[in-house]
Amino acid sequence: MHVLRLLLCLCVLSIAGSIAAQQSACTLPEPQYKINKPNIFTEEQEQWLGDEQADQLESEYYLLPEQDSAEVTRIGRKLLDQLPSTAIHFKFRVYLSGEANAFSTAGGYVYVSSKMITDARSEDEVAAVLSHEIGHIYTHAVAITFTREFKALMKVDSFADRKDLADKMQLLINAPWKPKAGQDEGDAEKDETLADLVGLYAMTRAGYAPAAFAENLDRISDNQGRSVSFFRALAGEDTEMIVRVRTARKVANSLSAACKSEKPSSSSSFVDFQSKLRGDGFKWQVPATSGLKSFLLQPAMRPALDEVRFSPDGNYILAQEQSAVHILSRSPLKYLFTIDAEGAKTAHFSPDSSRVTIQFPAMRVETWNIASRQRESAHELIDYKGCPVNSLSPDGRTFICVRESESGIGLTFIDVDSEKAYYDNKKWDEYPPIWERIKILFSPDGRTMLLVAGHKAMSYDLDHRTSIDLHGAFDFNSTLISFVGTNKLAYECGPSEKQQSGGYLDPVCVANFPSGARIARFMVGDVWMENVTRGDNILLGPYGNHAAALFDPMTSKPSIGFPSSAVDVYDKVFAGETASGQIALKTIENDTVGKADIPIRPLSPIASGGFSEDGQFLAYSHSSRGSVWDLNQQTQVALVRPFTGLSMDDQNRMLLRFKNSQGKDGVNAVFDLKTKRSTEGAKYDKDDYMAGGVLVHVVGLEKGIHGTGWNVEMHVLNPVTGAELWARKFPHNMPSVYGGSGGTLLMVTDLLSETGSYEEGHNAAKLVKTSDVMKEWVQRGLLIEIVNARTGEIQRVIHTPTRPASDDDRWTALYGDYLAVHGNVNNTVVYRVSDGARTVAFYGRVLAGDGKMGLLAVNNRDQEVIVYNAATGAEVSRVTVDHLPRAARFIPDTNTLLVLTATQRVYSIPLADAKTMTAESRE
């Protein structure tokens, strides 16, 4: 901010405050609601704009159900009662997040994070946050932003109706950026200040303490009470947040005694709401639409385990998967209880083996007592500076946070019980962080922490909270590090060595810890490495066809291979996941000690699978196992090892691509669902992948480069016989390849890439430009070649404006004559292949499509399934299922849509009027 603008802004606000101070009672001058910038939206159109934004954004967040957000709505309504009436319909929602944040869109949508609420010192602070977001909506800030972008990028200054606005919103996503569409920095600061003033006005009139506004802003911005000096402003430092805090304080302090007499407090309903959020007292799923026909898969498939660990005393076993942590006793091997832990990071036993500590992504820490099987504590930690690399000590007392600071890498230790930092080093390392090279690990007994960031390292005694001197003895240059027992360390200690086969091996040293005296050295390939709970061996993998192997670092020899990487060793006994998903306890000599079942939980994301064409069969695989069910008989046809590719024909034969697993070689196989017999197909190559019913094999043509995406030859093979069907060379970048319907491949590349430019120029006769490609736009979209998978013949080349992004999430799918192109902002556009017409655009991902029926099934919000008419864009059906959809398929013979959810429930959704129903008739 320029110095003159800064001083002028403070002067104007000070005058406004002095006027208020002259009032004998709490009568406030009404703030300015209008930003003097062009706005092409009426309030009704602004509501439509907000509805579109909600459709686009809400799939990115885990939203608390509306009925459970009633307390936030109550506070929001209390604030709205102090402001002029409006036609905008406000909605207040809570979303799960580790950041103390809130945001708003047009149309009255206000979102506040769960962490913002749990961190609030009073109800007044939440009111302050909501009032600021309400201020943005009342000043029409979002509509003004879109006005500027529509005018600058698309020359749009009006909308005919709601459908017209929605269409133009979708087109705007791919419009090339122009500098004049951006907002001036000074205007952005003014908008924030104006929203603050509206917010302060609303919350003060509502009876909330105005001082809470600045207090909350100061804390969550990590401002720490800093003020703006003339010299800081003159130096051009980023003072925007400091200005906002100071301005809020000045306005609050200048109010009359009657206005600022309120002290921050909390109603009993807010305290209860905050307590329920802290205690995880809400169910985040919503009920399914009533009346839907469904059934559960029998038998259910067990989830894939991510981790199996012994307790330090060896008496308990922990089995962790995506949504839960299961606790078992070791002697006898028996299931004890389950802890709900959706998305949790690695759980630990405490060093004394009496408790389990769990770290959740949102910096939530829970401690569970094994004897009582109850949660002892739940802490909502917060870090206002950002904490991209973090970990929780096994005793649950210390939270380690590594962040980027002005000087390089900052390091903070937070005491979990007090929820306050007790160590904060802003200059722990002066070099810019390379996040993937930062590793935090703990000794098997849970008492020592080692932090490695590139060549910098520190060790820490967690019991006494003191540093351990490493004497500079270790020269770390990789994240391949593991404790060996409690007093040795294995770590990569030199440059890679190239082998005659073309691969590379890395040297790993074994040294005493913490002295660093080297005692052994061995070589490994591309593997992961970690300690066992007790013993002087380590686990590494993959090893041959085994997911993991027990390795003696002193002799450089493996002793036993394991079918799953979810395994741990305690002396001469190991615990691991069986092929069927049980927990097995065995001796190293492979004598079975016992097996135990764990509860069925929601399915982890699908690796490969789907329904058969007639809907009778379902195949599903995650990372640990696969299963095939006969849905008519509601029985399991086969339990198989995990597969990464699947293709079904109209004769109910499945082509499966089994990966190297469970001690077996990878194989391509044909499984006949009628006879239940399997025959081996084409020779297996781990670099092949299946798409469109064929095998794709890519070979690097440049010497010394294999598997590259540049200068390659693509070979397409018959997956049953292994015979080559056709081949193509790509001298430049290799396209992405997807399977399409009707035995096709979709070859997708950027238009401006060398391959994109070449293919577009050499296939002009088959090129179809989509109807939303505008001549004046810089062509940075996609080129999509539709290719016959068996012959390699190019059938169509489609040119779309779908733009790239730094984290590119674009992909395509073909359903008959309809091509669905998913973009980078949760947007999907559907084109008619025959003429390139853009038939429908929506937010969300396509779950399934059928070209003959002309229907698409789409998932946007977590439990939502929407069916669209691909030709007209009409919404045919919208239902809510009980959990996340994992697979779907249209069954034309019965006019139904089958949907499998994570709970292993199959829904059969009728679509009797799918071809004729329009959006208007549905309403």
mmCIF file of N, CA and C in Angstrom, residues 248-288:
data_model
loop_
_atom_site.group_PDB
_atom_site.id
_atom_site.type_symbol
_atom_site.label_atom_id
_atom_site.label_comp_id
_atom_site.label_asym_id
_atom_site.label_seq_id
_atom_site.Cartn_x
_atom_site.Cartn_y
_atom_site.Cartn_z
ATOM 1 N N ALA A 248 -9.456 -1.634 12.670
ATOM 2 C CA ALA A 248 -10.542 -2.192 13.480
ATOM 3 C C ALA A 248 -10.427 -1.747 14.928
ATOM 4 N N ARG A 249 -9.207 -1.692 15.438
ATOM 5 C CA ARG A 249 -9.023 -1.241 16.822
ATOM 6 C C ARG A 249 -9.391 0.228 16.974
ATOM 7 N N LYS A 250 -8.961 1.035 16.019
ATOM 8 C CA LYS A 250 -9.238 2.474 16.100
ATOM 9 C C LYS A 250 -10.739 2.742 16.072
ATOM 10 N N VAL A 251 -11.447 2.032 15.170
ATOM 11 C CA VAL A 251 -12.891 2.241 15.077
ATOM 12 C C VAL A 251 -13.573 1.775 16.354
ATOM 13 N N ALA A 252 -13.175 0.608 16.851
ATOM 14 C CA ALA A 252 -13.799 0.084 18.074
ATOM 15 C C ALA A 252 -13.535 0.992 19.265
ATOM 16 N N ASN A 253 -12.316 1.502 19.375
ATOM 17 C CA ASN A 253 -11.964 2.355 20.512
ATOM 18 C C ASN A 253 -12.627 3.726 20.436
ATOM 19 N N SER A 254 -12.973 4.164 19.232
ATOM 20 C CA SER A 254 -13.555 5.492 19.070
ATOM 21 C C SER A 254 -15.074 5.508 19.290
ATOM 22 N N LEU A 255 -15.659 4.325 19.478
ATOM 23 C CA LEU A 255 -17.094 4.262 19.702
ATOM 24 C C LEU A 255 -17.453 4.826 21.075
ATOM 25 N N SER A 256 -18.688 5.194 21.218
ATOM 26 C CA SER A 256 -19.154 5.712 22.510
ATOM 27 C C SER A 256 -19.090 4.611 23.555
ATOM 28 N N ALA A 257 -19.108 5.009 24.793
ATOM 29 C CA ALA A 257 -19.046 4.049 25.897
ATOM 30 C C ALA A 257 -20.192 3.062 25.822
ATOM 31 N N ALA A 258 -21.354 3.536 25.384
ATOM 32 C CA ALA A 258 -22.513 2.658 25.280
ATOM 33 C C ALA A 258 -22.294 1.575 24.232
ATOM 34 N N CYS A 259 -21.563 1.921 23.164
ATOM 35 C CA CYS A 259 -21.331 0.957 22.088
ATOM 36 C C CYS A 259 -20.273 -0.079 22.449
ATOM 37 N N LYS A 260 -19.253 0.344 23.173
ATOM 38 C CA LYS A 260 -18.145 -0.579 23.435
ATOM 39 C C LYS A 260 -18.176 -1.164 24.842
ATOM 40 N N SER A 261 -19.305 -1.019 25.512
ATOM 41 C CA SER A 261 -19.390 -1.538 26.874
ATOM 42 C C SER A 261 -19.534 -3.058 26.905
ATOM 43 N N GLU A 262 -19.988 -3.648 25.791
ATOM 44 C CA GLU A 262 -20.159 -5.096 25.754
ATOM 45 C C GLU A 262 -18.810 -5.800 25.847
ATOM 46 N N LYS A 263 -18.781 -6.860 26.640
ATOM 47 C CA LYS A 263 -17.586 -7.691 26.763
ATOM 48 C C LYS A 263 -17.827 -9.013 26.033
ATOM 49 N N PRO A 264 -16.779 -9.570 25.413
ATOM 50 C CA PRO A 264 -16.955 -10.846 24.707
ATOM 51 C C PRO A 264 -17.517 -11.925 25.621
ATOM 52 N N SER A 265 -18.474 -12.669 25.124
ATOM 53 C CA SER A 265 -19.102 -13.736 25.901
ATOM 54 C C SER A 265 -19.646 -14.780 24.934
ATOM 55 N N SER A 266 -20.215 -15.835 25.480
ATOM 56 C CA SER A 266 -20.772 -16.903 24.647
ATOM 57 C C SER A 266 -22.080 -17.392 25.239
ATOM 58 N N SER A 267 -23.078 -17.571 24.393
ATOM 59 C CA SER A 267 -24.342 -18.132 24.831
ATOM 60 C C SER A 267 -24.168 -19.611 25.111
ATOM 61 N N SER A 268 -25.083 -20.178 25.871
ATOM 62 C CA SER A 268 -24.989 -21.603 26.199
ATOM 63 C C SER A 268 -25.103 -22.453 24.939
ATOM 64 N N SER A 269 -25.921 -22.007 23.965
ATOM 65 C CA SER A 269 -26.064 -22.784 22.727
ATOM 66 C C SER A 269 -24.773 -22.786 21.926
ATOM 67 N N PHE A 270 -24.042 -21.648 21.935
ATOM 68 C CA PHE A 270 -22.773 -21.605 21.227
ATOM 69 C C PHE A 270 -21.736 -22.485 21.917
ATOM 70 N N VAL A 271 -21.706 -22.443 23.238
ATOM 71 C CA VAL A 271 -20.761 -23.279 23.993
ATOM 72 C C VAL A 271 -21.015 -24.752 23.694
ATOM 73 N N ASP A 272 -22.285 -25.145 23.637
ATOM 74 C CA ASP A 272 -22.621 -26.534 23.328
ATOM 75 C C ASP A 272 -22.178 -26.897 21.907
ATOM 76 N N PHE A 273 -22.416 -25.981 20.962
ATOM 77 C CA PHE A 273 -22.034 -26.218 19.574
ATOM 78 C C PHE A 273 -20.520 -26.347 19.444
ATOM 79 N N GLN A 274 -19.794 -25.458 20.072
ATOM 80 C CA GLN A 274 -18.333 -25.490 20.035
ATOM 81 C C GLN A 274 -17.816 -26.782 20.664
ATOM 82 N N SER A 275 -18.453 -27.186 21.752
ATOM 83 C CA SER A 275 -18.045 -28.416 22.432
ATOM 84 C C SER A 275 -18.284 -29.643 21.556
ATOM 85 N N LYS A 276 -19.407 -29.660 20.834
ATOM 86 C CA LYS A 276 -19.687 -30.792 19.965
ATOM 87 C C LYS A 276 -18.695 -30.864 18.809
ATOM 88 N N LEU A 277 -18.298 -29.708 18.275
ATOM 89 C CA LEU A 277 -17.287 -29.695 17.216
ATOM 90 C C LEU A 277 -15.944 -30.188 17.739
ATOM 91 N N ARG A 278 -15.590 -29.762 18.931
ATOM 92 C CA ARG A 278 -14.321 -30.206 19.529
ATOM 93 C C ARG A 278 -14.362 -31.699 19.837
ATOM 94 N N GLY A 279 -15.514 -32.159 20.261
ATOM 95 C CA GLY A 279 -15.639 -33.562 20.647
ATOM 96 C C GLY A 279 -16.029 -34.482 19.522
ATOM 97 N N ASP A 280 -16.073 -33.947 18.302
ATOM 98 C CA ASP A 280 -16.456 -34.737 17.134
ATOM 99 C C ASP A 280 -17.832 -35.353 17.353
ATOM 100 N N GLY A 281 -18.769 -34.509 17.804
ATOM 101 C CA GLY A 281 -20.094 -34.999 18.148
ATOM 102 C C GLY A 281 -21.094 -34.982 17.015
ATOM 103 N N PHE A 282 -20.648 -34.704 15.790
ATOM 104 C CA PHE A 282 -21.563 -34.628 14.656
ATOM 105 C C PHE A 282 -21.324 -35.774 13.676
ATOM 106 N N LYS A 283 -22.381 -36.200 13.020
ATOM 107 C CA LYS A 283 -22.277 -37.120 11.897
ATOM 108 C C LYS A 283 -22.287 -36.289 10.625
ATOM 109 N N TRP A 284 -21.249 -36.424 9.822
ATOM 110 C CA TRP A 284 -21.102 -35.547 8.660
ATOM 111 C C TRP A 284 -21.847 -36.083 7.444
ATOM 112 N N GLN A 285 -22.268 -37.362 7.458
ATOM 113 C CA GLN A 285 -23.077 -37.873 6.353
ATOM 114 C C GLN A 285 -24.543 -37.485 6.549
ATOM 115 N N VAL A 286 -25.263 -37.346 5.461
ATOM 116 C CA VAL A 286 -26.688 -37.052 5.500
ATOM 117 C C VAL A 286 -27.452 -38.298 5.074
ATOM 118 N N PRO A 287 -28.728 -38.424 5.474
ATOM 119 C CA PRO A 287 -29.503 -39.618 5.101
ATOM 120 C C PRO A 287 -29.713 -39.698 3.594
ATOM 121 N N ALA A 288 -29.823 -40.924 3.106
ATOM 122 C CA ALA A 288 -30.097 -41.141 1.683
ATOM 123 C C ALA A 288 -31.540 -40.777 1.367
#
